[in-house]
Amino acid sequence: MNEELKCPVCGSLFDDPVLLPCSHSVCSGCARNILVQTPEGGEMPAHGRAPGTPDYDYLDTDKMSTHSETDSGYGSYTPCAKSPNGVRVFPPVHRHCSITCPLCHRSVSLDERGLRGFPRNRLLEAIVTRYRRSRATSVKCQLCDRNPVDAAVMCEQCDVCYCTPCQQRCHPSRGPLAKHRLVPPNPAQCAVPGLASAAAARKLATCAEHEAEDHSMYCVTCKTPVCYLCLEESKHGKHDLKPLAAMWKQHKCQLSQALNGVSDKAKDAKEFLVQLKNLLQQIQENGVEFEACLVAQCDALIEALTRQKAKLLTKVTKEKESKLKTVRDQITHCTMRLRQTTGMMEYCLEVIKENDPSGFLLISDALIKRVQVAQEQWVKGALEPKVCPEFALNVSTDPLLQAILKLDFIQAKADNPNAPPAPLLQLEKCCMQNNSATLAWRITVAPALPVEGYILELDDGNGGHYREVYIGKETVCTVDGLHFNSSYNARVKAYNSIGVGPYSKTVVLKTSDVAWFTFDPTSAHRDIVLSNDNQTASCSSYDDRVVLATATFSKGTHYWELSVDRYDNHPDPAFGVARVGAARDAMLGKDDRAWAMAEGGIAKGSTVGVLLDLTKHTLTFFVNKEQHGPVAFQNLEGAFVPAISLNRNVQVSTILLSLLLVTLFGHTPSPASSAIQRSVRKPAC
């Protein structure tokens, strides 16, 4: 469970961890480092100390970032200059402070207590202490005054480790100490200096607002332990209150039950790993055997067959490598998931061992959810091999000599004269729009048996393997989500009850260089109002609502602009990109499926530019042709859709649609350049 005990910010074992509202923990020092603050009604003061002003140490807000991104789903924490005493120095200006969890990117504003308002995660601190103690490589004598040497024995009754001289001097094997049992020192049992004192200093938690009072009840509504003074102050008067001990036992029982389920899945995963490793060996053996048979058959054929040998060997090798890669990927994925599950299980078991009810209840809900989610990850089919060890390839040595040049592997279903003929792709009905392709085909010769369906295949846009994109009875198909500025090869074949017919001729599909898109009414929240051919968006609700665009980007460099047509009463529009499954009823960037820039320097008539560079995997924002801060997000991988979030007081329109900068200019120019400033609008046709 080593990874469970590491701080997500510093990567080291937790040191004095605090519990964030999202149930994740960070070191208290790291929490100070990732705070983000802005002065009320003004700009962030310059780094350092203003002339003529006294030192003012914000102990809870050192290492602030000058660019707050708490509204965009991710908080930055940029190191900055420190004062001589090691703390960031600011003039005494009132500030709004917030902290963003580095794991779930959830932001929370701090009250007047600052970081002291977050409870200490005492259970995690205790588990880290025990973990460090168990990982100690050697046990030192606890009675040596200077430079303690390795301990030779440990007294089970005294629970003290002695070197040989100290044992003879302080713990002789005579008198009243003769009955004490001396055993070899055990790092897990002997107290390690520093760790032992920390463990001894632990005590039961007291109320955060009434430090002299112990917790006696648990507020189910607030999900926090409370004392009797909190109840007398009527802060939880109408809340659901339960006895602390009863809720402690109930949540422990729930966590234990959830662990039982995930434990069974972990056992199945271990067995599945053994199965995958055996499968890997079988594929390797069968592949070698198949290659040997193929070489023997090819060597027995005439010279024309020999010219085909290299091609056939290449196909077998690719098939074997494809299977091996699939199995290796499954092994890697399953091993990683099993390691995470096992670490979480060990961590949960250590949490259950703790006797701190209030501390346990602070994290039990989150742990129960994590365990349930971990159990759901082992869905049916996740523990099944994706490939079989056999090679469904056969070589026929019976054809006549003139057919040797056409020799190839026989497909799973042998050619049959009653199988459907090759379809004809109707080029006059095929078309491309943006990154979507529409293809149409027909059968030119009536087959002996009726056609039951068609199989449409496209390659990956780089001349790679074909993959099936459609299977059905229709003779027209539209394929969405292709890469922009790419060429795809497409082919189709028919099948019936007898077998699969041959492929049609291959056609080449070229996707658009420029991404034309509008706001997508099918993906918009019901409160979003679209007009101007879906190029203008507004909102009928005072709450934030999200709408996505009609284009998806997965490679290349793209830049688009939006204009702010209406901006009343300080709304909070957000601009950026999102996954298809991003939340539609919250500000863009509040979940882990969207990346956005909230308002900043925006007014009516402003132009907001978005630069999505999937070559460098970055996202940058521009306001009125000027870059808005540094690169906002990095390490972006996958497919992204342009998106915005609005409320009732703002209206936004697209004025510059996405340009593939690499295609147009051969490099990635600044969006402020004259070439980019030209508005590109969709033609009327």
mmCIF file with all atom_site columns, C-alpha atoms in Angstrom, residues 450-618:
data_model
loop_
_atom_site.group_PDB
_atom_site.id
_atom_site.type_symbol
_atom_site.label_atom_id
_atom_site.label_alt_id
_atom_site.label_comp_id
_atom_site.label_asym_id
_atom_site.label_entity_id
_atom_site.label_seq_id
_atom_site.pdbx_PDB_ins_code
_atom_site.Cartn_x
_atom_site.Cartn_y
_atom_site.Cartn_z
_atom_site.occupancy
_atom_site.B_iso_or_equiv
_atom_site.pdbx_formal_charge
_atom_site.auth_seq_id
_atom_site.auth_comp_id
_atom_site.auth_asym_id
_atom_site.auth_atom_id
_atom_site.pdbx_PDB_model_num
ATOM 1   C CA . PRO A 1 450 ? -30.237 -13.074 -50.565 1.00 0.00 ? 450 PRO A CA 1
ATOM 2   C CA . VAL A 1 451 ? -27.728 -10.755 -48.921 1.00 0.00 ? 451 VAL A CA 1
ATOM 3   C CA . GLU A 1 452 ? -28.134 -10.642 -45.134 1.00 0.00 ? 452 GLU A CA 1
ATOM 4   C CA . GLY A 1 453 ? -25.915 -7.645  -44.468 1.00 0.00 ? 453 GLY A CA 1
ATOM 5   C CA . TYR A 1 454 ? -22.781 -5.660  -45.202 1.00 0.00 ? 454 TYR A CA 1
ATOM 6   C CA . ILE A 1 455 ? -19.486 -5.017  -43.415 1.00 0.00 ? 455 ILE A CA 1
ATOM 7   C CA . LEU A 1 456 ? -17.867 -1.591  -43.890 1.00 0.00 ? 456 LEU A CA 1
ATOM 8   C CA . GLU A 1 457 ? -14.183 -1.251  -42.964 1.00 0.00 ? 457 GLU A CA 1
ATOM 9   C CA . LEU A 1 458 ? -11.899 1.790   -42.647 1.00 0.00 ? 458 LEU A CA 1
ATOM 10  C CA . ASP A 1 459 ? -8.188  1.942   -41.894 1.00 0.00 ? 459 ASP A CA 1
ATOM 11  C CA . ASP A 1 460 ? -6.678  4.191   -39.204 1.00 0.00 ? 460 ASP A CA 1
ATOM 12  C CA . GLY A 1 461 ? -5.931  7.115   -41.529 1.00 0.00 ? 461 GLY A CA 1
ATOM 13  C CA . ASN A 1 462 ? -2.237  6.238   -41.696 1.00 0.00 ? 462 ASN A CA 1
ATOM 14  C CA . GLY A 1 463 ? -2.400  3.181   -43.933 1.00 0.00 ? 463 GLY A CA 1
ATOM 15  C CA . GLY A 1 464 ? -2.651  0.806   -40.963 1.00 0.00 ? 464 GLY A CA 1
ATOM 16  C CA . HIS A 1 465 ? -4.972  -2.071  -40.145 1.00 0.00 ? 465 HIS A CA 1
ATOM 17  C CA . TYR A 1 466 ? -8.610  -1.986  -41.216 1.00 0.00 ? 466 TYR A CA 1
ATOM 18  C CA . ARG A 1 467 ? -11.325 -2.052  -38.583 1.00 0.00 ? 467 ARG A CA 1
ATOM 19  C CA . GLU A 1 468 ? -15.041 -2.704  -38.877 1.00 0.00 ? 468 GLU A CA 1
ATOM 20  C CA . VAL A 1 469 ? -17.086 0.479   -38.475 1.00 0.00 ? 469 VAL A CA 1
ATOM 21  C CA . TYR A 1 470 ? -20.495 -0.803  -39.562 1.00 0.00 ? 470 TYR A CA 1
ATOM 22  C CA . ILE A 1 471 ? -22.294 -4.162  -39.784 1.00 0.00 ? 471 ILE A CA 1
ATOM 23  C CA . GLY A 1 472 ? -25.923 -4.165  -40.916 1.00 0.00 ? 472 GLY A CA 1
ATOM 24  C CA . LYS A 1 473 ? -28.428 -4.263  -43.745 1.00 0.00 ? 473 LYS A CA 1
ATOM 25  C CA . GLU A 1 474 ? -28.273 -0.587  -44.785 1.00 0.00 ? 474 GLU A CA 1
ATOM 26  C CA . THR A 1 475 ? -26.446 0.440   -47.964 1.00 0.00 ? 475 THR A CA 1
ATOM 27  C CA . VAL A 1 476 ? -25.659 3.974   -46.724 1.00 0.00 ? 476 VAL A CA 1
ATOM 28  C CA . CYS A 1 477 ? -23.504 4.719   -43.698 1.00 0.00 ? 477 CYS A CA 1
ATOM 29  C CA . THR A 1 478 ? -22.111 7.910   -42.129 1.00 0.00 ? 478 THR A CA 1
ATOM 30  C CA . VAL A 1 479 ? -18.936 7.593   -40.041 1.00 0.00 ? 479 VAL A CA 1
ATOM 31  C CA . ASP A 1 480 ? -18.270 10.415  -37.545 1.00 0.00 ? 480 ASP A CA 1
ATOM 32  C CA . GLY A 1 481 ? -15.273 11.320  -35.402 1.00 0.00 ? 481 GLY A CA 1
ATOM 33  C CA . LEU A 1 482 ? -12.518 10.887  -38.003 1.00 0.00 ? 482 LEU A CA 1
ATOM 34  C CA . HIS A 1 483 ? -9.242  12.808  -37.783 1.00 0.00 ? 483 HIS A CA 1
ATOM 35  C CA . PHE A 1 484 ? -9.146  16.141  -39.576 1.00 0.00 ? 484 PHE A CA 1
ATOM 36  C CA . ASN A 1 485 ? -6.725  16.547  -42.475 1.00 0.00 ? 485 ASN A CA 1
ATOM 37  C CA . SER A 1 486 ? -6.367  12.774  -42.912 1.00 0.00 ? 486 SER A CA 1
ATOM 38  C CA . SER A 1 487 ? -6.880  10.248  -45.739 1.00 0.00 ? 487 SER A CA 1
ATOM 39  C CA . TYR A 1 488 ? -8.788  7.039   -45.000 1.00 0.00 ? 488 TYR A CA 1
ATOM 40  C CA . ASN A 1 489 ? -9.132  3.901   -47.116 1.00 0.00 ? 489 ASN A CA 1
ATOM 41  C CA . ALA A 1 490 ? -12.606 2.355   -47.132 1.00 0.00 ? 490 ALA A CA 1
ATOM 42  C CA . ARG A 1 491 ? -13.954 -0.953  -48.428 1.00 0.00 ? 491 ARG A CA 1
ATOM 43  C CA . VAL A 1 492 ? -17.127 -2.977  -48.021 1.00 0.00 ? 492 VAL A CA 1
ATOM 44  C CA . LYS A 1 493 ? -18.170 -6.620  -48.404 1.00 0.00 ? 493 LYS A CA 1
ATOM 45  C CA . ALA A 1 494 ? -21.475 -8.496  -48.239 1.00 0.00 ? 494 ALA A CA 1
ATOM 46  C CA . TYR A 1 495 ? -22.429 -11.702 -46.433 1.00 0.00 ? 495 TYR A CA 1
ATOM 47  C CA . ASN A 1 496 ? -25.266 -14.215 -46.407 1.00 0.00 ? 496 ASN A CA 1
ATOM 48  C CA . SER A 1 497 ? -26.030 -17.584 -44.829 1.00 0.00 ? 497 SER A CA 1
ATOM 49  C CA . ILE A 1 498 ? -23.332 -19.255 -46.952 1.00 0.00 ? 498 ILE A CA 1
ATOM 50  C CA . GLY A 1 499 ? -20.421 -16.993 -46.183 1.00 0.00 ? 499 GLY A CA 1
ATOM 51  C CA . VAL A 1 500 ? -18.692 -13.657 -46.712 1.00 0.00 ? 500 VAL A CA 1
ATOM 52  C CA . GLY A 1 501 ? -18.087 -12.323 -50.187 1.00 0.00 ? 501 GLY A CA 1
ATOM 53  C CA . PRO A 1 502 ? -15.030 -10.487 -51.519 1.00 0.00 ? 502 PRO A CA 1
ATOM 54  C CA . TYR A 1 503 ? -14.214 -6.854  -50.791 1.00 0.00 ? 503 TYR A CA 1
ATOM 55  C CA . SER A 1 504 ? -15.183 -4.001  -53.044 1.00 0.00 ? 504 SER A CA 1
ATOM 56  C CA . LYS A 1 505 ? -12.586 -1.761  -54.600 1.00 0.00 ? 505 LYS A CA 1
ATOM 57  C CA . THR A 1 506 ? -10.956 0.580   -52.094 1.00 0.00 ? 506 THR A CA 1
ATOM 58  C CA . VAL A 1 507 ? -11.848 4.270   -52.100 1.00 0.00 ? 507 VAL A CA 1
ATOM 59  C CA . VAL A 1 508 ? -9.854  7.067   -50.468 1.00 0.00 ? 508 VAL A CA 1
ATOM 60  C CA . LEU A 1 509 ? -11.661 9.549   -48.184 1.00 0.00 ? 509 LEU A CA 1
ATOM 61  C CA . LYS A 1 510 ? -10.031 12.923  -47.428 1.00 0.00 ? 510 LYS A CA 1
ATOM 62  C CA . THR A 1 511 ? -11.288 14.770  -44.349 1.00 0.00 ? 511 THR A CA 1
ATOM 63  C CA . SER A 1 512 ? -11.493 18.555  -44.145 1.00 0.00 ? 512 SER A CA 1
ATOM 64  C CA . ASP A 1 513 ? -8.453  20.738  -43.485 1.00 0.00 ? 513 ASP A CA 1
ATOM 65  C CA . VAL A 1 514 ? -10.583 23.320  -41.672 1.00 0.00 ? 514 VAL A CA 1
ATOM 66  C CA . ALA A 1 515 ? -12.981 22.248  -38.925 1.00 0.00 ? 515 ALA A CA 1
ATOM 67  C CA . TRP A 1 516 ? -16.389 23.861  -39.486 1.00 0.00 ? 516 TRP A CA 1
ATOM 68  C CA . PHE A 1 517 ? -18.508 23.511  -36.396 1.00 0.00 ? 517 PHE A CA 1
ATOM 69  C CA . THR A 1 518 ? -21.461 25.056  -34.583 1.00 0.00 ? 518 THR A CA 1
ATOM 70  C CA . PHE A 1 519 ? -22.994 24.483  -31.176 1.00 0.00 ? 519 PHE A CA 1
ATOM 71  C CA . ASP A 1 520 ? -24.609 21.057  -30.964 1.00 0.00 ? 520 ASP A CA 1
ATOM 72  C CA . PRO A 1 521 ? -28.286 21.219  -29.886 1.00 0.00 ? 521 PRO A CA 1
ATOM 73  C CA . THR A 1 522 ? -28.313 17.497  -29.121 1.00 0.00 ? 522 THR A CA 1
ATOM 74  C CA . SER A 1 523 ? -25.541 17.845  -26.542 1.00 0.00 ? 523 SER A CA 1
ATOM 75  C CA . ALA A 1 524 ? -26.711 21.120  -24.983 1.00 0.00 ? 524 ALA A CA 1
ATOM 76  C CA . HIS A 1 525 ? -28.436 21.402  -21.638 1.00 0.00 ? 525 HIS A CA 1
ATOM 77  C CA . ARG A 1 526 ? -32.174 22.041  -22.005 1.00 0.00 ? 526 ARG A CA 1
ATOM 78  C CA . ASP A 1 527 ? -31.703 25.584  -20.621 1.00 0.00 ? 527 ASP A CA 1
ATOM 79  C CA . ILE A 1 528 ? -29.317 26.517  -23.455 1.00 0.00 ? 528 ILE A CA 1
ATOM 80  C CA . VAL A 1 529 ? -30.937 28.583  -26.232 1.00 0.00 ? 529 VAL A CA 1
ATOM 81  C CA . LEU A 1 530 ? -29.316 28.362  -29.694 1.00 0.00 ? 530 LEU A CA 1
ATOM 82  C CA . SER A 1 531 ? -29.929 30.755  -32.592 1.00 0.00 ? 531 SER A CA 1
ATOM 83  C CA . ASN A 1 532 ? -28.300 32.057  -35.767 1.00 0.00 ? 532 ASN A CA 1
ATOM 84  C CA . ASP A 1 533 ? -28.006 28.535  -37.247 1.00 0.00 ? 533 ASP A CA 1
ATOM 85  C CA . ASN A 1 534 ? -26.658 27.261  -33.929 1.00 0.00 ? 534 ASN A CA 1
ATOM 86  C CA . GLN A 1 535 ? -23.742 29.719  -34.018 1.00 0.00 ? 535 GLN A CA 1
ATOM 87  C CA . THR A 1 536 ? -25.038 31.804  -31.090 1.00 0.00 ? 536 THR A CA 1
ATOM 88  C CA . ALA A 1 537 ? -25.727 30.471  -27.591 1.00 0.00 ? 537 ALA A CA 1
ATOM 89  C CA . SER A 1 538 ? -27.467 31.967  -24.568 1.00 0.00 ? 538 SER A CA 1
ATOM 90  C CA . CYS A 1 539 ? -29.065 30.548  -21.438 1.00 0.00 ? 539 CYS A CA 1
ATOM 91  C CA . SER A 1 540 ? -32.509 30.841  -19.826 1.00 0.00 ? 540 SER A CA 1
ATOM 92  C CA . SER A 1 541 ? -31.281 29.825  -16.348 1.00 0.00 ? 541 SER A CA 1
ATOM 93  C CA . TYR A 1 542 ? -29.331 31.715  -13.704 1.00 0.00 ? 542 TYR A CA 1
ATOM 94  C CA . ASP A 1 543 ? -27.324 28.515  -13.134 1.00 0.00 ? 543 ASP A CA 1
ATOM 95  C CA . ASP A 1 544 ? -24.350 27.540  -15.268 1.00 0.00 ? 544 ASP A CA 1
ATOM 96  C CA . ARG A 1 545 ? -25.233 25.333  -18.252 1.00 0.00 ? 545 ARG A CA 1
ATOM 97  C CA . VAL A 1 546 ? -22.897 23.640  -20.762 1.00 0.00 ? 546 VAL A CA 1
ATOM 98  C CA . VAL A 1 547 ? -23.101 23.205  -24.542 1.00 0.00 ? 547 VAL A CA 1
ATOM 99  C CA . LEU A 1 548 ? -20.614 21.326  -26.744 1.00 0.00 ? 548 LEU A CA 1
ATOM 100 C CA . ALA A 1 549 ? -19.686 21.907  -30.385 1.00 0.00 ? 549 ALA A CA 1
ATOM 101 C CA . THR A 1 550 ? -20.308 19.557  -33.303 1.00 0.00 ? 550 THR A CA 1
ATOM 102 C CA . ALA A 1 551 ? -16.609 18.774  -33.927 1.00 0.00 ? 551 ALA A CA 1
ATOM 103 C CA . THR A 1 552 ? -14.210 16.506  -32.068 1.00 0.00 ? 552 THR A CA 1
ATOM 104 C CA . PHE A 1 553 ? -10.410 16.921  -32.161 1.00 0.00 ? 553 PHE A CA 1
ATOM 105 C CA . SER A 1 554 ? -7.926  14.167  -31.385 1.00 0.00 ? 554 SER A CA 1
ATOM 106 C CA . LYS A 1 555 ? -4.773  15.286  -33.204 1.00 0.00 ? 555 LYS A CA 1
ATOM 107 C CA . GLY A 1 556 ? -3.269  18.367  -34.812 1.00 0.00 ? 556 GLY A CA 1
ATOM 108 C CA . THR A 1 557 ? -3.328  22.006  -33.687 1.00 0.00 ? 557 THR A CA 1
ATOM 109 C CA . HIS A 1 558 ? -6.603  23.947  -33.618 1.00 0.00 ? 558 HIS A CA 1
ATOM 110 C CA . TYR A 1 559 ? -7.559  27.555  -32.883 1.00 0.00 ? 559 TYR A CA 1
ATOM 111 C CA . TRP A 1 560 ? -11.052 29.067  -32.699 1.00 0.00 ? 560 TRP A CA 1
ATOM 112 C CA . GLU A 1 561 ? -12.569 32.310  -31.423 1.00 0.00 ? 561 GLU A CA 1
ATOM 113 C CA . LEU A 1 562 ? -15.864 33.278  -29.798 1.00 0.00 ? 562 LEU A CA 1
ATOM 114 C CA . SER A 1 563 ? -17.336 36.734  -29.267 1.00 0.00 ? 563 SER A CA 1
ATOM 115 C CA . VAL A 1 564 ? -19.143 37.883  -26.111 1.00 0.00 ? 564 VAL A CA 1
ATOM 116 C CA . ASP A 1 565 ? -22.325 39.516  -27.475 1.00 0.00 ? 565 ASP A CA 1
ATOM 117 C CA . ARG A 1 566 ? -23.969 40.222  -24.094 1.00 0.00 ? 566 ARG A CA 1
ATOM 118 C CA . TYR A 1 567 ? -22.407 40.476  -20.642 1.00 0.00 ? 567 TYR A CA 1
ATOM 119 C CA . ASP A 1 568 ? -24.676 41.778  -17.833 1.00 0.00 ? 568 ASP A CA 1
ATOM 120 C CA . ASN A 1 569 ? -24.438 41.747  -14.032 1.00 0.00 ? 569 ASN A CA 1
ATOM 121 C CA . HIS A 1 570 ? -21.064 40.016  -13.844 1.00 0.00 ? 570 HIS A CA 1
ATOM 122 C CA . PRO A 1 571 ? -21.910 36.532  -15.190 1.00 0.00 ? 571 PRO A CA 1
ATOM 123 C CA . ASP A 1 572 ? -19.453 33.653  -15.116 1.00 0.00 ? 572 ASP A CA 1
ATOM 124 C CA . PRO A 1 573 ? -18.985 32.287  -18.644 1.00 0.00 ? 573 PRO A CA 1
ATOM 125 C CA . ALA A 1 574 ? -16.319 29.632  -19.162 1.00 0.00 ? 574 ALA A CA 1
ATOM 126 C CA . PHE A 1 575 ? -14.588 28.675  -22.409 1.00 0.00 ? 575 PHE A CA 1
ATOM 127 C CA . GLY A 1 576 ? -12.542 25.582  -23.206 1.00 0.00 ? 576 GLY A CA 1
ATOM 128 C CA . VAL A 1 577 ? -12.796 21.930  -24.224 1.00 0.00 ? 577 VAL A CA 1
ATOM 129 C CA . ALA A 1 578 ? -14.521 18.898  -22.768 1.00 0.00 ? 578 ALA A CA 1
ATOM 130 C CA . ARG A 1 579 ? -14.996 15.170  -23.132 1.00 0.00 ? 579 ARG A CA 1
ATOM 131 C CA . VAL A 1 580 ? -18.299 13.967  -24.534 1.00 0.00 ? 580 VAL A CA 1
ATOM 132 C CA . GLY A 1 581 ? -19.409 12.853  -21.064 1.00 0.00 ? 581 GLY A CA 1
ATOM 133 C CA . ALA A 1 582 ? -18.753 16.185  -19.300 1.00 0.00 ? 582 ALA A CA 1
ATOM 134 C CA . ALA A 1 583 ? -21.418 17.444  -16.881 1.00 0.00 ? 583 ALA A CA 1
ATOM 135 C CA . ARG A 1 584 ? -23.978 19.761  -18.494 1.00 0.00 ? 584 ARG A CA 1
ATOM 136 C CA . ASP A 1 585 ? -25.450 21.290  -15.307 1.00 0.00 ? 585 ASP A CA 1
ATOM 137 C CA . ALA A 1 586 ? -22.337 22.865  -13.749 1.00 0.00 ? 586 ALA A CA 1
ATOM 138 C CA . MET A 1 587 ? -19.708 25.386  -14.752 1.00 0.00 ? 587 MET A CA 1
ATOM 139 C CA . LEU A 1 588 ? -17.363 24.039  -17.403 1.00 0.00 ? 588 LEU A CA 1
ATOM 140 C CA . GLY A 1 589 ? -14.241 22.679  -15.712 1.00 0.00 ? 589 GLY A CA 1
ATOM 141 C CA . LYS A 1 590 ? -15.852 21.721  -12.403 1.00 0.00 ? 590 LYS A CA 1
ATOM 142 C CA . ASP A 1 591 ? -15.465 18.008  -13.157 1.00 0.00 ? 591 ASP A CA 1
ATOM 143 C CA . ASP A 1 592 ? -12.507 16.004  -14.438 1.00 0.00 ? 592 ASP A CA 1
ATOM 144 C CA . ARG A 1 593 ? -13.896 15.858  -18.000 1.00 0.00 ? 593 ARG A CA 1
ATOM 145 C CA . ALA A 1 594 ? -13.531 19.512  -18.940 1.00 0.00 ? 594 ALA A CA 1
ATOM 146 C CA . TRP A 1 595 ? -10.744 22.101  -19.075 1.00 0.00 ? 595 TRP A CA 1
ATOM 147 C CA . ALA A 1 596 ? -11.728 25.732  -19.220 1.00 0.00 ? 596 ALA A CA 1
ATOM 148 C CA . MET A 1 597 ? -10.890 29.393  -18.624 1.00 0.00 ? 597 MET A CA 1
ATOM 149 C CA . ALA A 1 598 ? -13.394 31.207  -16.448 1.00 0.00 ? 598 ALA A CA 1
ATOM 150 C CA . GLU A 1 599 ? -14.006 34.911  -16.942 1.00 0.00 ? 599 GLU A CA 1
ATOM 151 C CA . GLY A 1 600 ? -11.007 37.171  -16.598 1.00 0.00 ? 600 GLY A CA 1
ATOM 152 C CA . GLY A 1 601 ? -10.652 40.443  -18.467 1.00 0.00 ? 601 GLY A CA 1
ATOM 153 C CA . ILE A 1 602 ? -13.880 39.704  -20.350 1.00 0.00 ? 602 ILE A CA 1
ATOM 154 C CA . ALA A 1 603 ? -16.558 42.289  -21.182 1.00 0.00 ? 603 ALA A CA 1
ATOM 155 C CA . LYS A 1 604 ? -19.212 42.855  -23.808 1.00 0.00 ? 604 LYS A CA 1
ATOM 156 C CA . GLY A 1 605 ? -17.583 42.756  -27.226 1.00 0.00 ? 605 GLY A CA 1
ATOM 157 C CA . SER A 1 606 ? -14.561 40.763  -26.028 1.00 0.00 ? 606 SER A CA 1
ATOM 158 C CA . THR A 1 607 ? -13.096 38.016  -28.202 1.00 0.00 ? 607 THR A CA 1
ATOM 159 C CA . VAL A 1 608 ? -11.988 34.788  -26.529 1.00 0.00 ? 608 VAL A CA 1
ATOM 160 C CA . GLY A 1 609 ? -9.569  32.547  -28.415 1.00 0.00 ? 609 GLY A CA 1
ATOM 161 C CA . VAL A 1 610 ? -8.831  28.902  -27.640 1.00 0.00 ? 610 VAL A CA 1
ATOM 162 C CA . LEU A 1 611 ? -5.634  27.203  -28.884 1.00 0.00 ? 611 LEU A CA 1
ATOM 163 C CA . LEU A 1 612 ? -5.731  23.404  -28.576 1.00 0.00 ? 612 LEU A CA 1
ATOM 164 C CA . ASP A 1 613 ? -2.329  21.989  -29.530 1.00 0.00 ? 613 ASP A CA 1
ATOM 165 C CA . LEU A 1 614 ? -2.603  18.194  -29.518 1.00 0.00 ? 614 LEU A CA 1
ATOM 166 C CA . THR A 1 615 ? 0.917   17.933  -30.900 1.00 0.00 ? 615 THR A CA 1
ATOM 167 C CA . LYS A 1 616 ? 2.320   19.491  -27.709 1.00 0.00 ? 616 LYS A CA 1
ATOM 168 C CA . HIS A 1 617 ? -0.759  18.358  -25.700 1.00 0.00 ? 617 HIS A CA 1
ATOM 169 C CA . THR A 1 618 ? -1.437  21.874  -24.365 1.00 0.00 ? 618 THR A CA 1
#
